[in-house]
């Protein structure tokens, strides 16, 4: 047994000295330590040894096994250190505090378009507001004139939390009530019109494809004052969209139903690609559907504390819900909505940062 161990030790020493990397080391370790390895073979032979020599032979095998283990660990450490040293040599000049030579990132296209719109609206006297992603049933539906069990809820199936009455907002309109309460006093006491936009992430239970996502962005806008009419709505939308697309756009309104506006519209712009003649991107209609909007329903103004039941038309206002994701697709020519949430940097970093 002694001789056999001696021979194995010599082999191990020789093999170990020629090991150059971790995988060769592992291979060597298995050839000694695994169930089919050399040490296990020695253990098997132990059975054939006369009883009085068994104890000593067993001890020899055990201490050899320990030795192999230790030398294996030492070699592994040595290889790890070598690998680290190699890496440090390669990146000798790396300094964590140095800015990189290449641009170190870019804004998400939705962020770009959101900031652009915020600037445009701010220049028109609008406040930019933030709102929660988790909202309650009242703000998302009830306060917007969508009572429980109303079929209009079917269009906005979303994700409900296990906490009672909490859900992920299905549209930015969920913030309207909050905005009215925040700025209502200034309107009524100081005559300061409410002009606010609120961008935000929205969620809906959608089957995902190139045009539908369960997570997308909108930008809501409201303007409330005395004598606000559809003309104000058209003027603001036209001015804003001409800025976004950097050319004069032609808009038109079609009737559209949303329980929180009356009358409600779909706002279209004349196709920017064919100028209205008809092309594949406007499905040959000459128009692109861009943004639902309308005059805020009296019940919504009532819920927001703007008007009273006694004087339900004292103040009027318009609201619109711009699809930021849709706008980004149109402005940047992105054909598949999934690009925005995929996190694929090679696609997302192509947009110019500011
Ligand atoms: N919140 C509506 C939607 O997401 C859009 C909308 C906003 C319609 C404001 C009218 C006025 O479908």
PDB file of N, CA and C in Angstrom, residues 5 18 26 34 49 65-66 84 87 144 155 162 199 251 275 277 279 282 288-290 300 313 318:
ATOM      1  N   UNK A   5       0.865   4.244  -2.758  1.00  0.00           N
ATOM      2  CA  UNK A   5       0.598   5.655  -2.427  1.00  0.00           C
ATOM      3  C   UNK A   5       1.755   6.524  -2.909  1.00  0.00           C
ATOM      4  N   UNK A  18       2.074  20.473 -14.146  1.00  0.00           N
ATOM      5  CA  UNK A  18       1.796  20.868 -15.535  1.00  0.00           C
ATOM      6  C   UNK A  18       0.404  21.497 -15.711  1.00  0.00           C
ATOM      7  N   UNK A  26      -9.402  20.884 -12.233  1.00  0.00           N
ATOM      8  CA  UNK A  26     -10.601  20.140 -11.839  1.00  0.00           C
ATOM      9  C   UNK A  26     -10.560  18.705 -12.369  1.00  0.00           C
ATOM     10  N   UNK A  34     -12.742  11.609  -7.217  1.00  0.00           N
ATOM     11  CA  UNK A  34     -14.129  11.232  -7.506  1.00  0.00           C
ATOM     12  C   UNK A  34     -14.373   9.759  -7.155  1.00  0.00           C
ATOM     13  N   UNK A  49      -6.718  -6.519   2.291  1.00  0.00           N
ATOM     14  CA  UNK A  49      -5.510  -6.467   3.143  1.00  0.00           C
ATOM     15  C   UNK A  49      -5.758  -7.203   4.472  1.00  0.00           C
ATOM     16  N   UNK A  65      -5.129  11.391   1.149  1.00  0.00           N
ATOM     17  CA  UNK A  65      -6.307  12.090   0.628  1.00  0.00           C
ATOM     18  C   UNK A  65      -6.300  13.559   1.095  1.00  0.00           C
ATOM     19  N   UNK A  66      -5.987  13.728   2.374  1.00  0.00           N
ATOM     20  CA  UNK A  66      -5.925  15.082   2.917  1.00  0.00           C
ATOM     21  C   UNK A  66      -4.871  15.928   2.191  1.00  0.00           C
ATOM     22  N   UNK A  84      -6.271  37.041 -11.613  1.00  0.00           N
ATOM     23  CA  UNK A  84      -6.527  38.415 -11.184  1.00  0.00           C
ATOM     24  C   UNK A  84      -5.409  39.355 -11.634  1.00  0.00           C
ATOM     25  N   UNK A  87      -5.721  40.098 -15.213  1.00  0.00           N
ATOM     26  CA  UNK A  87      -6.791  41.068 -15.452  1.00  0.00           C
ATOM     27  C   UNK A  87      -6.342  42.484 -15.104  1.00  0.00           C
ATOM     28  N   UNK A 144     -64.117  59.553 -12.250  1.00  0.00           N
ATOM     29  CA  UNK A 144     -64.095  59.871 -13.680  1.00  0.00           C
ATOM     30  C   UNK A 144     -65.415  59.464 -14.346  1.00  0.00           C
ATOM     31  N   UNK A 155     -62.751  48.240 -21.133  1.00  0.00           N
ATOM     32  CA  UNK A 155     -61.690  48.723 -22.019  1.00  0.00           C
ATOM     33  C   UNK A 155     -60.387  48.908 -21.251  1.00  0.00           C
ATOM     34  N   UNK A 162     -53.402  42.741  -4.017  1.00  0.00           N
ATOM     35  CA  UNK A 162     -54.170  41.950  -3.049  1.00  0.00           C
ATOM     36  C   UNK A 162     -54.716  42.847  -1.937  1.00  0.00           C
ATOM     37  N   UNK A 199     -47.466  63.363 -16.822  1.00  0.00           N
ATOM     38  CA  UNK A 199     -47.015  62.163 -17.513  1.00  0.00           C
ATOM     39  C   UNK A 199     -46.999  60.989 -16.540  1.00  0.00           C
ATOM     40  N   UNK A 251     -55.031  69.385 -37.780  1.00  0.00           N
ATOM     41  CA  UNK A 251     -55.736  68.452 -36.891  1.00  0.00           C
ATOM     42  C   UNK A 251     -57.218  68.405 -37.256  1.00  0.00           C
ATOM     43  N   UNK A 275     -48.795  63.498 -46.326  1.00  0.00           N
ATOM     44  CA  UNK A 275     -49.455  64.804 -46.394  1.00  0.00           C
ATOM     45  C   UNK A 275     -50.948  64.699 -46.661  1.00  0.00           C
ATOM     46  N   UNK A 277     -52.474  62.289 -48.673  1.00  0.00           N
ATOM     47  CA  UNK A 277     -52.863  61.584 -49.901  1.00  0.00           C
ATOM     48  C   UNK A 277     -53.198  60.116 -49.653  1.00  0.00           C
ATOM     49  N   UNK A 279     -51.187  56.599 -47.531  1.00  0.00           N
ATOM     50  CA  UNK A 279     -49.984  55.761 -47.653  1.00  0.00           C
ATOM     51  C   UNK A 279     -50.106  54.623 -46.633  1.00  0.00           C
ATOM     52  N   UNK A 282     -50.631  55.505 -42.816  1.00  0.00           N
ATOM     53  CA  UNK A 282     -51.920  56.019 -42.329  1.00  0.00           C
ATOM     54  C   UNK A 282     -53.052  55.113 -42.816  1.00  0.00           C
ATOM     55  N   UNK A 288     -53.809  60.318 -39.134  1.00  0.00           N
ATOM     56  CA  UNK A 288     -53.296  59.448 -38.078  1.00  0.00           C
ATOM     57  C   UNK A 288     -54.042  59.754 -36.786  1.00  0.00           C
ATOM     58  N   UNK A 289     -54.566  58.706 -36.157  1.00  0.00           N
ATOM     59  CA  UNK A 289     -55.271  58.898 -34.892  1.00  0.00           C
ATOM     60  C   UNK A 289     -54.224  59.145 -33.808  1.00  0.00           C
ATOM     61  N   UNK A 290     -54.359  60.258 -33.094  1.00  0.00           N
ATOM     62  CA  UNK A 290     -53.271  60.588 -32.176  1.00  0.00           C
ATOM     63  C   UNK A 290     -53.646  60.665 -30.710  1.00  0.00           C
ATOM     64  N   UNK A 300     -67.372  64.988 -13.389  1.00  0.00           N
ATOM     65  CA  UNK A 300     -65.953  64.911 -13.000  1.00  0.00           C
ATOM     66  C   UNK A 300     -65.541  66.210 -12.300  1.00  0.00           C
ATOM     67  N   UNK A 313     -72.050  74.516 -14.096  1.00  0.00           N
ATOM     68  CA  UNK A 313     -71.312  74.915 -15.311  1.00  0.00           C
ATOM     69  C   UNK A 313     -70.494  76.188 -15.108  1.00  0.00           C
ATOM     70  N   UNK A 318     -61.015  71.407 -20.592  1.00  0.00           N
ATOM     71  CA  UNK A 318     -60.781  70.288 -21.508  1.00  0.00           C
ATOM     72  C   UNK A 318     -59.710  69.365 -20.938  1.00  0.00           C
TER      73      UNK A 318
END
